[in-house]
Coordinates of C-alpha atoms in Angstrom, one line a residue:
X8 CA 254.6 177.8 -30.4
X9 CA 251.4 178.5 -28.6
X10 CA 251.0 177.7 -25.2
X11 CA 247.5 176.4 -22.9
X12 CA 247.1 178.7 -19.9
X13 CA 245.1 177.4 -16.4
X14 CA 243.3 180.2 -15.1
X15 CA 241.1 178.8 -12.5
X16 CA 240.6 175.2 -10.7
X17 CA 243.4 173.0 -8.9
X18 CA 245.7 173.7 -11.6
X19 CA 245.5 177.3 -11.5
X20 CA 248.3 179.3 -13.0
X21 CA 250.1 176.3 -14.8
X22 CA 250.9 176.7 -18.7
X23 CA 252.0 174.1 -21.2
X24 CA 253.5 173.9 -24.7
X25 CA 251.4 172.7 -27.3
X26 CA 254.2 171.0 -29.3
X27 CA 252.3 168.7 -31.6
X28 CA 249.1 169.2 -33.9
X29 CA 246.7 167.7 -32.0
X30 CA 246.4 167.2 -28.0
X31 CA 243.9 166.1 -25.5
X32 CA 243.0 167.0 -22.1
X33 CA 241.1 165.9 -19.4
X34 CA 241.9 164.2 -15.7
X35 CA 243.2 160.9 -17.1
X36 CA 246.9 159.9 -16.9
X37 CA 246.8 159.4 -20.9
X38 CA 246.0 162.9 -21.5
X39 CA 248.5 165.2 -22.8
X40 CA 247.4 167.6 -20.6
X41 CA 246.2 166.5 -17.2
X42 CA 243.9 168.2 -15.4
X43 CA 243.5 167.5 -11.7
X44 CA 239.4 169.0 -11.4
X45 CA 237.1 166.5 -10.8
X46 CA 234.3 168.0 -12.6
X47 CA 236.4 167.7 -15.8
X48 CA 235.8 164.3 -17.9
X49 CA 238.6 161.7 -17.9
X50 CA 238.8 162.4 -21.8
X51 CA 237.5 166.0 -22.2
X52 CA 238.4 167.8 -24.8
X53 CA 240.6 167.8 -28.1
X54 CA 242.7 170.8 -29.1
X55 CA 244.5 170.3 -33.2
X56 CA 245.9 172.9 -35.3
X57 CA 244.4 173.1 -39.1
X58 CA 247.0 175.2 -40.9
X59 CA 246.9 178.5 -38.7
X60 CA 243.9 178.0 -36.6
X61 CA 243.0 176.3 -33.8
X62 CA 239.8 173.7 -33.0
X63 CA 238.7 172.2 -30.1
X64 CA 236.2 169.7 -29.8
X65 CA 234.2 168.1 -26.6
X66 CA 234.5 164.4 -26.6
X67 CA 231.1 164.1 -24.8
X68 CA 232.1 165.1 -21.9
X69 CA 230.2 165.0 -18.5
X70 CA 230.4 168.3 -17.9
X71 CA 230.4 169.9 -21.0
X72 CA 232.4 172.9 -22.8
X73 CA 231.3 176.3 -22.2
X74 CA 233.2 178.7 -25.0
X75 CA 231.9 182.0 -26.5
X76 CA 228.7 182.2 -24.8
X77 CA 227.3 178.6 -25.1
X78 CA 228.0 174.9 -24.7
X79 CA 229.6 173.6 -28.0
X80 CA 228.5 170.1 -29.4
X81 CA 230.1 167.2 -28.7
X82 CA 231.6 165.8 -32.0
X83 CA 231.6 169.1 -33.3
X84 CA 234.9 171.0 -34.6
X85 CA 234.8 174.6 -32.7
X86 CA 237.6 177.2 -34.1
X87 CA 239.0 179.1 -30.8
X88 CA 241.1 182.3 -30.7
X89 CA 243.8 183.3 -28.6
X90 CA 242.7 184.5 -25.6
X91 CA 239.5 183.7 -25.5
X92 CA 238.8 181.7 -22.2
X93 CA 237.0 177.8 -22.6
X94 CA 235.5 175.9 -19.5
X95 CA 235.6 172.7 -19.0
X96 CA 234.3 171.8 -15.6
X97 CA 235.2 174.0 -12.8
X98 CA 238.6 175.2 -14.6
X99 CA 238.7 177.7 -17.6
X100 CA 241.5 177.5 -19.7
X101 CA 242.8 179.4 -23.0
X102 CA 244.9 179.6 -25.5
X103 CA 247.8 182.5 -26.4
X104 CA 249.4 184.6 -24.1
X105 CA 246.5 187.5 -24.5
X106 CA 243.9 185.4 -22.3
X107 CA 245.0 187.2 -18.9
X108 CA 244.3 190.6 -20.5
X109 CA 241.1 189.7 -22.4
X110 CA 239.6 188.6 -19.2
X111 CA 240.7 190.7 -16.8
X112 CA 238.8 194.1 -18.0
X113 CA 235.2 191.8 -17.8
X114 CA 236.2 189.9 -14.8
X115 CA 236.4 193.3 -12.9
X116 CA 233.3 194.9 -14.0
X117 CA 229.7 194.0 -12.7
X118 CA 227.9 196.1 -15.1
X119 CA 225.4 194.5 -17.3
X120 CA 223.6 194.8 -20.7
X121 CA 220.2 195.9 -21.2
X122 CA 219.6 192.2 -22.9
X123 CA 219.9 190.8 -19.4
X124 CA 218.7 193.6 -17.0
X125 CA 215.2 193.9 -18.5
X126 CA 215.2 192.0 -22.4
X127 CA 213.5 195.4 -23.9
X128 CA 216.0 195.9 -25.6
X129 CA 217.8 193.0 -27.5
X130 CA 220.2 194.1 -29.9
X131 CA 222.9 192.0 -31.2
X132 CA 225.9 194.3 -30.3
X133 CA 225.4 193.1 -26.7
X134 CA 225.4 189.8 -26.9
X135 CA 228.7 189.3 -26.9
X136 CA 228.3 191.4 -23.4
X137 CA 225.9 188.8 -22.2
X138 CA 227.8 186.0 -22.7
X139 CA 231.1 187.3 -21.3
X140 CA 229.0 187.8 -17.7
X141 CA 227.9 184.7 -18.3
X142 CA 231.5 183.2 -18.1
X143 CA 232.1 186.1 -15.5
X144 CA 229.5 183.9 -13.2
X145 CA 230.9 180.5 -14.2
X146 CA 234.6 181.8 -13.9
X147 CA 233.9 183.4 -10.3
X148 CA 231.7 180.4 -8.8
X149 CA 234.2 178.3 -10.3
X150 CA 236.7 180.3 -7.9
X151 CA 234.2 180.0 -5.2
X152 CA 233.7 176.4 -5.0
X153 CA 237.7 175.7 -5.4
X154 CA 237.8 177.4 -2.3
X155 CA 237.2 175.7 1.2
X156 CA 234.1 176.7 2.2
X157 CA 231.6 174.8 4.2
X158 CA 227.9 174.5 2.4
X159 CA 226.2 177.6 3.9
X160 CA 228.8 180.0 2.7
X161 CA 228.9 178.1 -0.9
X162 CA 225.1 178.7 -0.8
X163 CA 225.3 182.1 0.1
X164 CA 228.0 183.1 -2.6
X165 CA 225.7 180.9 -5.3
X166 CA 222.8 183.4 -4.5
X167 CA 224.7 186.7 -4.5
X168 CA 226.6 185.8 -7.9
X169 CA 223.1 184.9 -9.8
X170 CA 221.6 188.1 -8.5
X171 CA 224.6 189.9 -10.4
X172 CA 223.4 188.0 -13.3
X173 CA 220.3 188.3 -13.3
X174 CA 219.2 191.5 -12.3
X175 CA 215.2 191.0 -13.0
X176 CA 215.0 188.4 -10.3
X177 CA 213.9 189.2 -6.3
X178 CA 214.6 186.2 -4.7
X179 CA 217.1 182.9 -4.4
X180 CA 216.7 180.3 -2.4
X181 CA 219.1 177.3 -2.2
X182 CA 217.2 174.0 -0.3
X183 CA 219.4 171.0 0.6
X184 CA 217.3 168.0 1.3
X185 CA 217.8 164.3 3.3
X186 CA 218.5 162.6 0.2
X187 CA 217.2 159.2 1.5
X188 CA 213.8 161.1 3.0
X189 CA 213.9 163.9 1.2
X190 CA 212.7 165.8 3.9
X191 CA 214.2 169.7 4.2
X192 CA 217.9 169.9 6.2
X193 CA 218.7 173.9 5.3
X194 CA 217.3 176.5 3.4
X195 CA 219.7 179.5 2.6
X196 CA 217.9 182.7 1.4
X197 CA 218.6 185.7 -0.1
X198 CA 216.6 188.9 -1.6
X199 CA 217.6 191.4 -4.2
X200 CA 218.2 194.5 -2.1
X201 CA 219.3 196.0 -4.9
X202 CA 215.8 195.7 -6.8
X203 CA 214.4 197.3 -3.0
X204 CA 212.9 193.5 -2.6
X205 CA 211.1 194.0 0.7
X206 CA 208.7 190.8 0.5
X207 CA 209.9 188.3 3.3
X208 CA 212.0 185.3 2.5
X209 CA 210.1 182.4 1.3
X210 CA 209.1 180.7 -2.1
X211 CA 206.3 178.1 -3.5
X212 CA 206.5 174.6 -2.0
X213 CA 204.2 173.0 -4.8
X214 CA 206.9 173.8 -7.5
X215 CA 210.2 172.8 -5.2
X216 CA 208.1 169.5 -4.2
X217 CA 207.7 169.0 -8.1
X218 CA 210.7 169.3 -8.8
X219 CA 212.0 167.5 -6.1
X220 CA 209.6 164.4 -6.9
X221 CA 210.5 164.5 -10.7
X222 CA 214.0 165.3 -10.6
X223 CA 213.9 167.8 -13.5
X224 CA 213.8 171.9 -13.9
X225 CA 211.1 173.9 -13.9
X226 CA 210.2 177.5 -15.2
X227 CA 207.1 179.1 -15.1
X228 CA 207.5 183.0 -17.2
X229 CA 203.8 183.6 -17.0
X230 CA 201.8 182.3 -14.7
X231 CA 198.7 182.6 -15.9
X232 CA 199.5 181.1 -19.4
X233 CA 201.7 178.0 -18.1
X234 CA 200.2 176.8 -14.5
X235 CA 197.1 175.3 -13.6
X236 CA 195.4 174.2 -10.3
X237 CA 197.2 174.2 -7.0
X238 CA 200.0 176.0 -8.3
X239 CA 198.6 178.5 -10.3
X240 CA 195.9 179.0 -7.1
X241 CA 199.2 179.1 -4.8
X242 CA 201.6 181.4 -7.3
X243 CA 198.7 183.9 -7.3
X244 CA 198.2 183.7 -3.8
X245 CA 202.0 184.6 -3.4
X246 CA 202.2 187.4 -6.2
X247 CA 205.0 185.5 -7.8
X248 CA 205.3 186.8 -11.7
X249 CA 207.7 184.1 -12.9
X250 CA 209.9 181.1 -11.1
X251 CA 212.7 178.6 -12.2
X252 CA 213.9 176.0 -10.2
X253 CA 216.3 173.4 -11.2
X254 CA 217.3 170.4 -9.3
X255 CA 220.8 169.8 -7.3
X256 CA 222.0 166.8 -8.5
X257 CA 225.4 164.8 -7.3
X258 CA 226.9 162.1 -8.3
X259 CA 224.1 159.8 -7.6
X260 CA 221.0 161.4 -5.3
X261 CA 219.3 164.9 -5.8
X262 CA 220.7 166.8 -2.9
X263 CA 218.4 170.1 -3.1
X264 CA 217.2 172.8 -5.5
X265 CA 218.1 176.2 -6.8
X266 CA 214.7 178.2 -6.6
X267 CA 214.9 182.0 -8.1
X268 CA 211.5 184.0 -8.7
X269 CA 210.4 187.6 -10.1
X270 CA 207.7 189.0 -8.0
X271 CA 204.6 190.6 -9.2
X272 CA 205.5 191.0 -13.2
X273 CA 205.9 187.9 -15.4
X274 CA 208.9 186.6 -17.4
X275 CA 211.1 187.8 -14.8
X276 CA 212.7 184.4 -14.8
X277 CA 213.1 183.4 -18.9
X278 CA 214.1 180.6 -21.3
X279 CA 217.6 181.8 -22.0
X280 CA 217.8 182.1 -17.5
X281 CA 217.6 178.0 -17.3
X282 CA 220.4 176.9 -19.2
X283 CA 222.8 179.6 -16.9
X284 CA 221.1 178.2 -13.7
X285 CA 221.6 174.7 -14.8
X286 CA 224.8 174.9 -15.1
X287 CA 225.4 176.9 -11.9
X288 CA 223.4 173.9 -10.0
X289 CA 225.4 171.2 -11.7
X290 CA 228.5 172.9 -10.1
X291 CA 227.2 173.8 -7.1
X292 CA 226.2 170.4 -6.2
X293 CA 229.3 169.0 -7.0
X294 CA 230.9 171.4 -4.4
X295 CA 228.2 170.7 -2.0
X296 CA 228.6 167.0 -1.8
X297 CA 232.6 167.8 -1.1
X298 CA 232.0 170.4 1.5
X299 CA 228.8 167.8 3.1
X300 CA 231.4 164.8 2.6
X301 CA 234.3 166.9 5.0
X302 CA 231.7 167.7 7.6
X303 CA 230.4 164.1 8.0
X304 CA 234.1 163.2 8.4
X305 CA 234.5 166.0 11.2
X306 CA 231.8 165.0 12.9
X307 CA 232.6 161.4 12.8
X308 CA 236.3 162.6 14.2
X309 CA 234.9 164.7 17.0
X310 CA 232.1 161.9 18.5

């Protein structure tokens, strides 16, 4: 009898029995195995035995399911091995006794494949590397915004984690704005100081105003090939090579931007960067609304 193992979120360290061919979990009281994250869906995800093997399938959650290096379909009928870790919301769960050793060896090591560092060098033995550091990232913020943190030391973790990631970038800035005037409240910065990023703090207003105005990502890997105008004028201006930036969004107002950029050389920032910062900024604003929620309260308690 095979077992489902907790290994991060409010239920952390919790196992059960999967006794019958076919369970579901998620955060609602009907589900075989209820989880108590709020990121995860109130029906998230099936797990069935066929024969020997095991399935799981997303039942459209919110959230999505994160296994093996990308976000599987919803519908779709996903074979899973022991010990291989899934996550669903802010948790990552897995199946099989073995999941505490496979991740352990990866979730202790920072070192990083040529496929991220620089792309020269794409081969398909290390992608199975790439995608384990992107669950690294997801399993450690997802560590990091279980904790109880206030919103400057969430944004500060945010940055430090992506720059382990993604080692081509030179600068991260986290903005949190007034959702109802949208005017600036904080702006947490960090530089690459292990790429020797000496340029002072700062990024392009014209693509954080864009995407605060229309509410979706941006990335711009060549400059010269993508932008136009103002912002090709201002990206020039600043010597910045490549940019992404995604919106925060809670549960119903945009609450800020992720903003990372590549200095000097183009397609720094790429197309397989946006889904991973997505997904980081999806979380993080969920955790930022919480920690923003507890220091209204505070304050209200202290006037």
């Amino acid at each position: 009898m095979i077992e489902l193992h907790i290994l991060t979120g409010p239920d952390q360290g919790q196992s059960f029995e999967i006794k019958e061919n076919s369970i579901s979990v998620g955060r609602s009281r009907e589900s075989d195995v209820k989880i108590k994250d709020r990121t995860v869906s109130r029906n998230h995800l099936k797990i069935f035995k066929k024969e020997d093997q095991y399935f799981v399938q997303d039942m459209k959650s919110q959230n999505g399911t994160f296994f093996n290096g990308l976000y599987i379909k919803a519908g779709e009928d996903v074979e899973v091995k022991e010990g291989v870790p899934i996550v669903i919301g802010m948790s990552v769960i897995c199946l099989g006794k073995g999941c505490l050793e496979y991740i352990g060896p990866y979730l202790d090591s920072i070192e990083m494949t040529r496929e991220i560092i620089d792309g020269k060098e794409e081969h398909v033995q290390n992608r199975k590397t790439s995608n384990q550091k992107i669950l690294e990232l997801i399993y450690k913020v997802s560590n990091i915004l279980t904790e109880s943190l206030d919103v400057g030391e969430i944004s500060e973790k945010i940055l430090d984690n992506l720059f382990e990631l993604l080692k081509r970038i030179d600068r991260g800035v986290l903005i949190l704005i007034n959702p109802d005037t949208g005017e600036i409240m904080k702006t947490i910065s960090r530089l690459n100081k292990k790429r020797g990023t000496k340029t002072p703090e700062g990024y392009c207003y014209e693509v954080v105003d864009q995407v605060i105005k229309e509410k979706k990502a941006v990335l711009i890997a060549d400059p010269q090939k993508e932008a136009t105008g103002d912002l090709a004028k201002s990206l020039k201006s600043q010597k910045i090579g490549s940019v992404i930036c995604v919106p925060l969004k809670g549960s119903t107002q945009i609450l800020g931007v992720i903003y990372v950029d590549a200095l000097k050389k183009t397609h720094g920032c790429r197309k397989q960067d946006l889904p991973v910062i997505a997904d980081l900024s999806r979380r993080a604003a969920l955790a930022i609304e919480h920690a923003l929620l507890y220091e209204d309260l505070d304050r209200a308690e202290n006037e």
